[in-house]
Amino acid sequence: MLMQISAGLWVRAAVLLTVVGNTISAQAKRSSDFLYVWTASQDTTQPDFLAVFDVRPASDRYGRLVTTVPVPGRNNRPHHTEHEMPANGRLFANGFRSGQSFIFDASDPAHPRLDGQFGDVAGMMHPHSFLRLPNGNVLATFQMQHDSMGVAPGGLAELTDRGGVVRHVSANYPGVDRRIRPYSAVIIPKLDRIVSTTTDMDGKDAIASVQLWRLSDLQFLQTFDLPQGPRGDEAGLTAEPRLLADGKTVLVSTFDCGLYLLSGLDGSSPAGKLVSSFPPKKDTHCAIPVVVGRYYMVTVPAWHAVVSLDISDPANPREVSRVVLAEGDVPHWIALEPNHRRVVITGYGTLLHRVTLANFDETTGRLTLAERFRDDGATESGVRMDNKTWPHGGSYAGIPHGSVFSLAPPASARR
């Protein structure tokens, strides 16, 4: 049974979030000291781990490995972390294959530690994405659950920052397409709404659905489909919804390289409109976006690039910049530094064992490769994950995926 949350509690939570946000904003003008990289072991007999890199611009150890934190089990398939380091330093990260998720305590940024683990919640399995709610708790999407007919849509759960279950709700309602798998989500406090996408991580179906929920009580409202564009497949594999600066407008990317503007989220007839698209490339997918101010960045494998769009008019995005990687690189994950000056990039192809950075100018939207971030003597940008001996033991190749910058410490804490 869902717990009811009073309007007053949500107001107090929003005020607290504003105070915390102001503190983070003051810190965010400074560069991050560390980059956390959630890494799979290519040798599945060895542990997966969180790797910590020094990214202090003035450090003589810039780009060097600081430490690693191995996790229990084997072959977890490290996948998504949170997209931003939370204010309390407790970072959620999923191991999608095993269905286990891990909580890292990075309150000591140079020496994070594993401080929690969880799996299924109320019969829902394989958590995928984690987002912070206005009250500081975590909203998790769960891909699936089992019922009498087999595999069914999963759902959403609110968790404490230690992984405790606060409330949960199933996405498996009468009439809902059973192929739906809650993938990612966006929280819209101004509208008392959550939008979740539906891509199946197993890649079995390319449906065009998104789901709408009420934030205050996690009540399921409805499912609606995004319309296809002129190519005929732009709406397939709904991926990552993002909230724009006005706190009400949502853009949704698809893995089939469409970009959709949503409308009517607070009414009875929500809808999506295709406002941009990118060329597809076989066996790859346009993937993770980042929004900062009037700019929207997204990975476009067909161009081996991260593209920056001006979304001042969300109905008419226009490209202002792109950073092009190596010919064989397939960028997938990106995340933004809190001061908005750097973007971390991981992916597939020749990027499979490499983490690279781009510089970002939030005034112009311009992206450039961070050429300095590379191994000593390397001819390519980025730090490799297949040429190192790991502090926790072994020298097996690592496959990086979810990556996030540390929050900058207060000025008083810096030396």
Short mmCIF file of C-alpha atoms in Angstrom, two decimals:
data_model
loop_
_atom_site.label_atom_id
_atom_site.label_comp_id
_atom_site.label_asym_id
_atom_site.label_seq_id
_atom_site.Cartn_x
_atom_site.Cartn_y
_atom_site.Cartn_z
CA MET A 1 0.00 0.00 0.00
CA LEU A 2 1.41 3.39 -0.97
CA MET A 3 2.32 5.80 1.79
CA GLN A 4 0.54 9.13 1.51
CA ILE A 5 2.75 12.22 1.68
CA SER A 6 1.17 15.48 2.72
CA ALA A 7 1.48 18.64 0.65
CA GLY A 8 3.13 20.33 3.64
CA LEU A 9 5.87 17.72 3.74
CA TRP A 10 6.63 18.25 0.08
CA VAL A 11 6.79 22.02 0.60
CA ARG A 12 9.26 21.57 3.49
CA ALA A 13 11.27 19.16 1.39
CA ALA A 14 11.41 21.68 -1.45
CA VAL A 15 12.64 24.40 0.93
CA LEU A 16 15.34 22.07 2.26
CA LEU A 17 16.34 21.19 -1.28
CA THR A 18 16.67 24.91 -2.09
CA VAL A 19 19.00 25.45 0.88
CA VAL A 20 21.10 22.44 -0.09
CA GLY A 21 21.03 23.58 -3.71
CA ASN A 22 22.37 26.99 -2.76
CA THR A 23 25.25 25.37 -0.89
CA ILE A 24 26.03 23.18 -3.89
CA SER A 25 25.77 26.20 -6.19
CA ALA A 26 28.42 28.03 -4.18
CA GLN A 27 30.73 25.03 -4.46
CA ALA A 28 29.91 24.43 -8.11
CA LYS A 29 31.96 27.38 -9.35
CA ARG A 30 35.10 25.46 -8.43
CA SER A 31 36.51 22.50 -10.34
CA SER A 32 35.93 18.95 -9.17
CA ASP A 33 38.86 17.15 -7.62
CA PHE A 34 37.89 13.62 -8.63
CA LEU A 35 36.10 11.59 -11.27
CA TYR A 36 34.30 8.38 -10.25
CA VAL A 37 34.10 5.72 -12.94
CA TRP A 38 31.80 2.70 -12.47
CA THR A 39 33.74 -0.12 -14.13
CA ALA A 40 33.06 -3.70 -15.22
CA SER A 41 35.78 -6.31 -15.19
CA GLN A 42 36.21 -7.77 -18.66
CA ASP A 43 37.49 -10.88 -16.88
CA THR A 44 34.24 -11.98 -15.27
CA THR A 45 36.08 -14.01 -12.63
CA GLN A 46 37.35 -10.73 -11.17
CA PRO A 47 35.41 -8.07 -9.23
CA ASP A 48 33.80 -5.00 -10.75
CA PHE A 49 34.81 -1.71 -9.16
CA LEU A 50 34.51 2.04 -8.79
CA ALA A 51 37.67 3.78 -10.03
CA VAL A 52 38.69 7.22 -8.78
CA PHE A 53 40.76 9.56 -10.96
CA ASP A 54 42.45 12.84 -10.07
CA VAL A 55 40.97 15.61 -12.25
CA ARG A 56 42.29 18.65 -10.37
CA PRO A 57 43.47 20.96 -13.17
CA ALA A 58 46.49 22.17 -11.19
CA SER A 59 47.49 18.75 -9.85
CA ASP A 60 50.76 17.12 -10.90
CA ARG A 61 48.78 13.86 -10.77
CA TYR A 62 46.08 15.08 -13.14
CA GLY A 63 44.53 12.12 -14.95
CA ARG A 64 46.13 9.55 -12.65
CA LEU A 65 44.32 6.74 -10.87
CA VAL A 66 43.81 7.46 -7.16
CA THR A 67 42.12 4.32 -5.85
CA THR A 68 39.53 1.63 -6.62
CA VAL A 69 36.63 0.21 -4.64
CA PRO A 70 35.71 -3.40 -5.58
CA VAL A 71 32.17 -4.68 -5.07
CA PRO A 72 30.88 -8.14 -4.10
CA GLY A 73 29.92 -10.75 -6.67
CA ARG A 74 31.13 -11.23 -10.20
CA ASN A 75 29.83 -10.20 -13.62
CA ASN A 76 27.44 -7.58 -12.19
CA ARG A 77 27.58 -5.59 -15.43
CA PRO A 78 28.12 -2.10 -14.01
CA HIS A 79 25.78 0.20 -15.87
CA HIS A 80 24.23 3.47 -14.67
CA THR A 81 25.22 5.61 -11.74
CA GLU A 82 23.35 8.73 -10.75
CA HIS A 83 24.06 11.44 -13.32
CA GLU A 84 25.19 13.96 -10.70
CA MET A 85 26.95 13.49 -7.39
CA PRO A 86 24.31 13.99 -4.67
CA ALA A 87 24.89 16.57 -1.96
CA ASN A 88 25.43 13.95 0.74
CA GLY A 89 27.99 12.03 -1.32
CA ARG A 90 26.04 8.76 -1.30
CA LEU A 91 26.21 7.58 -4.91
CA PHE A 92 23.88 4.86 -6.25
CA ALA A 93 25.15 2.56 -9.04
CA ASN A 94 23.49 -0.46 -10.62
CA GLY A 95 24.91 -3.80 -11.72
CA PHE A 96 22.29 -4.58 -14.30
CA ARG A 97 23.09 -8.21 -15.08
CA SER A 98 23.10 -9.35 -11.46
CA GLY A 99 20.22 -7.09 -10.48
CA GLN A 100 22.32 -5.80 -7.58
CA SER A 101 22.79 -2.10 -6.89
CA PHE A 102 25.55 -0.59 -4.78
CA ILE A 103 25.76 2.55 -2.64
CA PHE A 104 29.12 4.29 -2.36
CA ASP A 105 29.84 6.78 0.41
CA ALA A 106 32.06 9.50 -1.07
CA SER A 107 31.86 11.89 1.88
CA ASP A 108 35.66 11.54 1.90
CA PRO A 109 35.99 12.27 -1.84
CA ALA A 110 39.47 10.79 -2.31
CA HIS A 111 38.56 7.58 -0.50
CA PRO A 112 34.99 6.47 -1.27
CA ARG A 113 33.81 3.24 0.29
CA LEU A 114 31.06 0.74 -0.36
CA ASP A 115 28.29 1.35 2.18
CA GLY A 116 25.22 -0.52 0.97
CA GLN A 117 23.76 -2.97 -1.51
CA PHE A 118 20.26 -4.02 -2.55
CA GLY A 119 18.49 -6.11 -5.17
CA ASP A 120 14.79 -6.75 -5.79
CA VAL A 121 12.20 -4.45 -4.21
CA ALA A 122 8.66 -5.73 -3.66
CA GLY A 123 9.17 -8.30 -6.40
CA MET A 124 10.45 -5.71 -8.88
CA MET A 125 13.81 -6.61 -10.41
CA HIS A 126 16.81 -5.05 -12.14
CA PRO A 127 16.88 -1.40 -11.06
CA HIS A 128 18.17 0.83 -13.83
CA SER A 129 18.14 4.58 -13.09
CA PHE A 130 18.37 6.61 -9.90
CA LEU A 131 17.13 10.18 -9.41
CA ARG A 132 17.00 12.43 -6.36
CA LEU A 133 13.57 13.41 -5.09
CA PRO A 134 12.88 16.84 -3.53
CA ASN A 135 13.09 15.27 -0.05
CA GLY A 136 16.58 13.85 -0.72
CA ASN A 137 15.43 10.26 -1.17
CA VAL A 138 16.10 8.30 -4.36
CA LEU A 139 13.58 7.38 -7.04
CA ALA A 140 14.60 4.11 -8.71
CA THR A 141 13.19 2.61 -11.89
CA PHE A 142 12.87 -1.18 -11.94
CA GLN A 143 12.68 -2.89 -15.33
CA MET A 144 10.56 -5.95 -14.65
CA GLN A 145 8.71 -8.29 -12.34
CA HIS A 146 7.10 -11.71 -12.71
CA ASP A 147 3.42 -12.52 -12.61
CA SER A 148 1.22 -15.46 -13.58
CA MET A 149 1.72 -14.67 -17.27
CA GLY A 150 5.52 -14.41 -17.15
CA VAL A 151 7.65 -11.28 -17.29
CA ALA A 152 5.70 -8.07 -16.65
CA PRO A 153 6.54 -4.34 -16.50
CA GLY A 154 8.45 -3.38 -13.36
CA GLY A 155 7.79 -0.08 -11.62
CA LEU A 156 9.11 2.73 -9.44
CA ALA A 157 10.34 2.80 -5.85
CA GLU A 158 11.29 5.55 -3.45
CA LEU A 159 14.34 4.55 -1.41
CA THR A 160 16.24 6.18 1.42
CA ASP A 161 19.87 7.08 0.80
CA ARG A 162 20.74 3.77 2.45
CA GLY A 163 18.52 1.75 0.13
CA GLY A 164 15.57 1.30 2.50
CA VAL A 165 12.15 1.08 0.85
CA VAL A 166 9.81 4.01 1.52
CA ARG A 167 7.10 3.26 -1.04
CA HIS A 168 6.74 1.55 -4.39
CA VAL A 169 4.33 1.25 -7.29
CA SER A 170 3.98 -1.19 -10.16
CA ALA A 171 3.92 -0.20 -13.84
CA ASN A 172 1.93 -3.34 -14.59
CA TYR A 173 -1.63 -2.03 -14.84
CA PRO A 174 -4.56 -3.50 -16.78
CA GLY A 175 -4.29 -2.49 -20.41
CA VAL A 176 -0.60 -1.50 -20.20
CA ASP A 177 1.62 -3.01 -22.90
CA ARG A 178 3.42 -5.90 -21.22
CA ARG A 179 6.58 -5.08 -23.17
CA ILE A 180 7.07 -1.89 -21.15
CA ARG A 181 10.21 -1.85 -19.01
CA PRO A 182 10.66 1.29 -16.86
CA TYR A 183 14.04 2.60 -17.96
CA SER A 184 14.76 6.18 -16.90
CA ALA A 185 12.70 9.04 -15.53
CA VAL A 186 12.48 12.74 -14.82
CA ILE A 187 10.96 14.36 -11.72
CA ILE A 188 8.88 17.52 -12.24
CA PRO A 189 8.02 19.01 -8.82
CA LYS A 190 6.32 22.10 -10.31
CA LEU A 191 3.75 19.90 -12.02
CA ASP A 192 3.64 17.13 -9.39
CA ARG A 193 4.62 14.69 -12.11
CA ILE A 194 7.14 12.00 -13.04
CA VAL A 195 7.75 10.92 -16.64
CA SER A 196 9.35 7.51 -17.19
CA THR A 197 10.61 5.89 -20.38
CA THR A 198 10.16 2.25 -21.35
CA THR A 199 13.13 0.72 -23.18
CA ASP A 200 13.83 -2.94 -22.51
CA MET A 201 17.52 -3.38 -21.66
CA ASP A 202 17.37 -6.75 -23.42
CA GLY A 203 16.64 -4.92 -26.67
CA LYS A 204 13.73 -7.17 -27.61
CA ASP A 205 11.19 -4.49 -28.50
CA ALA A 206 11.45 -0.93 -29.79
CA ILE A 207 8.21 0.51 -28.45
CA ALA A 208 7.55 4.26 -28.41
CA SER A 209 5.81 4.60 -25.06
CA VAL A 210 6.36 6.86 -22.07
CA GLN A 211 4.48 6.71 -18.77
CA LEU A 212 3.14 9.50 -16.59
CA TRP A 213 2.87 9.40 -12.79
CA ARG A 214 1.83 11.76 -10.00
CA LEU A 215 4.86 12.62 -7.87
CA SER A 216 3.15 13.24 -4.54
CA ASP A 217 1.69 9.75 -4.17
CA LEU A 218 3.35 7.77 -7.01
CA GLN A 219 -0.03 7.23 -8.61
CA PHE A 220 0.15 5.86 -12.15
CA LEU A 221 -1.75 8.18 -14.51
CA GLN A 222 -1.35 6.93 -18.06
CA THR A 223 0.81 5.65 -20.88
CA PHE A 224 1.11 7.48 -24.19
CA ASP A 225 3.15 6.92 -27.34
CA LEU A 226 5.49 9.32 -29.09
CA PRO A 227 4.69 9.81 -32.80
CA GLN A 228 7.10 8.55 -35.42
CA GLY A 229 8.87 11.07 -37.65
CA PRO A 230 9.49 11.07 -41.41
CA ARG A 231 12.09 8.31 -41.13
CA GLY A 232 9.51 6.05 -39.51
CA ASP A 233 11.50 4.87 -36.48
CA GLU A 234 12.56 7.97 -34.54
CA ALA A 235 10.30 7.22 -31.56
CA GLY A 236 11.63 3.73 -30.92
CA LEU A 237 13.37 2.91 -27.65
CA THR A 238 12.42 5.86 -25.46
CA ALA A 239 15.52 6.71 -23.45
CA GLU A 240 16.27 9.73 -21.28
CA PRO A 241 13.80 12.48 -20.31
CA ARG A 242 15.31 15.77 -19.14
CA LEU A 243 13.78 18.77 -17.39
CA LEU A 244 14.61 22.18 -18.85
CA ALA A 245 15.49 25.35 -16.96
CA ASP A 246 11.89 26.51 -16.52
CA GLY A 247 11.18 23.48 -14.32
CA LYS A 248 8.17 22.42 -16.44
CA THR A 249 9.33 21.63 -19.96
CA VAL A 250 10.58 18.12 -20.75
CA LEU A 251 12.60 16.83 -23.71
CA VAL A 252 12.81 13.06 -24.24
CA SER A 253 15.56 11.41 -26.27
CA THR A 254 15.21 8.03 -27.93
CA PHE A 255 17.87 5.46 -28.66
CA ASP A 256 16.68 5.59 -32.26
CA CYS A 257 17.99 9.17 -32.36
CA GLY A 258 14.79 11.20 -32.04
CA LEU A 259 14.28 14.17 -29.73
CA TYR A 260 10.76 14.90 -28.50
CA LEU A 261 9.16 17.86 -26.74
CA LEU A 262 6.39 16.84 -24.33
CA SER A 263 3.24 18.84 -23.66
CA GLY A 264 0.12 18.59 -21.53
CA LEU A 265 1.85 16.75 -18.68
CA ASP A 266 -0.42 18.34 -16.08
CA GLY A 267 -3.58 17.59 -18.02
CA SER A 268 -5.48 14.62 -19.38
CA SER A 269 -3.93 14.55 -22.86
CA PRO A 270 -0.12 14.48 -22.66
CA ALA A 271 1.66 14.25 -26.00
CA GLY A 272 5.05 14.38 -27.65
CA LYS A 273 6.28 16.18 -30.76
CA LEU A 274 9.43 15.34 -32.72
CA VAL A 275 11.60 18.48 -32.70
CA SER A 276 14.96 17.10 -33.84
CA SER A 277 16.63 13.90 -34.96
CA PHE A 278 20.06 12.56 -35.81
CA PRO A 279 21.21 9.98 -38.34
CA PRO A 280 21.15 6.43 -36.99
CA LYS A 281 24.08 4.04 -37.21
CA LYS A 282 23.65 0.29 -37.29
CA ASP A 283 24.13 -1.48 -33.96
CA THR A 284 24.55 1.81 -32.07
CA HIS A 285 22.19 4.18 -30.30
CA CYS A 286 22.00 7.88 -29.56
CA ALA A 287 22.13 7.83 -25.80
CA ILE A 288 22.72 9.97 -22.72
CA PRO A 289 21.88 13.71 -22.79
CA VAL A 290 22.81 16.54 -20.44
CA VAL A 291 20.94 19.83 -20.04
CA VAL A 292 22.62 22.98 -18.78
CA GLY A 293 20.89 26.33 -19.13
CA ARG A 294 19.85 26.78 -22.74
CA TYR A 295 22.01 23.95 -24.04
CA TYR A 296 21.27 20.27 -24.56
CA MET A 297 24.15 17.85 -25.18
CA VAL A 298 23.69 14.32 -26.48
CA THR A 299 25.83 11.49 -27.87
CA VAL A 300 25.49 10.77 -31.61
CA PRO A 301 27.39 7.61 -32.60
CA ALA A 302 26.93 8.13 -36.37
CA TRP A 303 29.12 11.21 -36.03
CA HIS A 304 31.39 9.76 -33.30
CA ALA A 305 30.44 12.92 -31.48
CA VAL A 306 28.81 14.67 -28.59
CA VAL A 307 26.55 17.39 -30.00
CA SER A 308 25.51 20.64 -28.32
CA LEU A 309 22.12 22.11 -29.20
CA ASP A 310 20.72 25.53 -28.36
CA ILE A 311 17.25 24.86 -26.91
CA SER A 312 16.29 28.46 -26.15
CA ASP A 313 13.27 27.58 -28.27
CA PRO A 314 12.70 23.92 -27.30
CA ALA A 315 10.43 23.39 -30.29
CA ASN A 316 13.28 24.31 -32.63
CA PRO A 317 16.65 23.09 -31.32
CA ARG A 318 19.68 24.08 -33.37
CA GLU A 319 23.19 22.68 -33.29
CA VAL A 320 25.86 25.08 -32.08
CA SER A 321 28.82 22.74 -31.58
CA ARG A 322 30.04 19.17 -31.60
CA VAL A 323 33.17 17.46 -30.34
CA VAL A 324 34.23 14.66 -32.67
CA LEU A 325 36.10 11.69 -31.23
CA ALA A 326 38.14 9.01 -32.99
CA GLU A 327 36.63 7.24 -36.01
CA GLY A 328 35.99 4.01 -34.10
CA ASP A 329 34.65 5.65 -30.93
CA VAL A 330 30.98 5.14 -30.06
CA PRO A 331 30.13 7.67 -27.33
CA HIS A 332 27.32 6.59 -25.02
CA TRP A 333 27.44 8.00 -21.47
CA ILE A 334 28.08 11.64 -20.66
CA ALA A 335 27.87 13.57 -17.38
CA LEU A 336 28.60 17.19 -16.56
CA GLU A 337 31.00 18.62 -14.00
CA PRO A 338 29.14 20.64 -11.32
CA ASN A 339 30.79 23.88 -12.51
CA HIS A 340 29.64 23.03 -16.08
CA ARG A 341 33.16 23.22 -17.52
CA ARG A 342 33.89 19.58 -18.33
CA VAL A 343 31.98 16.59 -19.66
CA VAL A 344 33.01 12.97 -19.10
CA ILE A 345 32.45 10.53 -21.99
CA THR A 346 32.44 6.72 -22.04
CA GLY A 347 31.11 4.31 -24.63
CA TYR A 348 31.78 1.44 -26.98
CA GLY A 349 33.82 0.56 -30.06
CA THR A 350 37.37 1.86 -29.61
CA LEU A 351 36.07 3.81 -26.61
CA LEU A 352 35.20 0.57 -24.78
CA HIS A 353 38.24 0.69 -22.48
CA ARG A 354 38.74 4.46 -22.37
CA VAL A 355 37.40 7.45 -20.44
CA THR A 356 37.75 10.84 -22.06
CA LEU A 357 36.80 14.43 -21.23
CA ALA A 358 35.52 17.38 -23.22
CA ASN A 359 35.59 21.04 -22.25
CA PHE A 360 32.32 22.96 -22.33
CA ASP A 361 31.66 26.70 -22.54
CA GLU A 362 28.21 27.34 -21.06
CA THR A 363 28.18 30.86 -22.52
CA THR A 364 28.43 29.71 -26.14
CA GLY A 365 27.62 25.99 -25.93
CA ARG A 366 30.97 25.13 -27.49
CA LEU A 367 32.53 21.70 -26.91
CA THR A 368 36.22 20.90 -27.35
CA LEU A 369 38.30 17.84 -26.56
CA ALA A 370 40.21 18.00 -23.26
CA GLU A 371 43.51 17.02 -24.86
CA ARG A 372 45.46 17.08 -21.60
CA PHE A 373 43.41 14.28 -20.05
CA ARG A 374 45.37 11.25 -21.27
CA ASP A 375 47.85 8.62 -20.12
CA ASP A 376 51.53 9.58 -20.09
CA GLY A 377 52.96 9.21 -23.59
CA ALA A 378 49.57 8.37 -25.15
CA THR A 379 48.81 9.51 -28.69
CA GLU A 380 45.04 9.54 -28.12
CA SER A 381 42.97 11.56 -25.71
CA GLY A 382 41.52 9.89 -22.65
CA VAL A 383 42.66 7.52 -19.94
CA ARG A 384 42.73 3.82 -20.73
CA MET A 385 41.22 1.16 -18.49
CA ASP A 386 43.03 -1.82 -20.02
CA ASN A 387 46.63 -0.94 -19.19
CA LYS A 388 46.59 -0.57 -15.43
CA THR A 389 47.22 -2.52 -12.27
CA TRP A 390 44.32 -1.91 -9.93
CA PRO A 391 44.89 -0.96 -6.28
CA HIS A 392 42.44 -3.66 -5.15
CA GLY A 393 44.44 -6.28 -7.10
CA GLY A 394 44.84 -7.54 -10.66
CA SER A 395 45.56 -5.91 -14.00
CA TYR A 396 42.57 -7.10 -16.02
CA ALA A 397 40.85 -4.80 -18.53
CA GLY A 398 38.10 -2.56 -17.20
CA ILE A 399 34.99 -1.45 -19.09
CA PRO A 400 33.84 1.97 -17.84
CA HIS A 401 30.22 3.06 -18.00
CA GLY A 402 28.44 5.39 -15.55
CA SER A 403 30.81 8.17 -14.50
CA VAL A 404 30.31 11.25 -12.36
CA PHE A 405 32.41 14.16 -11.10
CA SER A 406 32.86 14.82 -7.39
CA LEU A 407 31.40 17.91 -5.82
CA ALA A 408 34.01 20.57 -5.22
CA PRO A 409 34.84 20.96 -1.52
CA PRO A 410 34.21 24.28 0.20
CA ALA A 411 37.01 26.80 -0.25
CA SER A 412 37.97 26.40 3.44
CA ALA A 413 38.67 22.70 2.83
CA ARG A 414 41.08 23.26 -0.03
CA ARG A 415 44.83 23.39 0.46
#
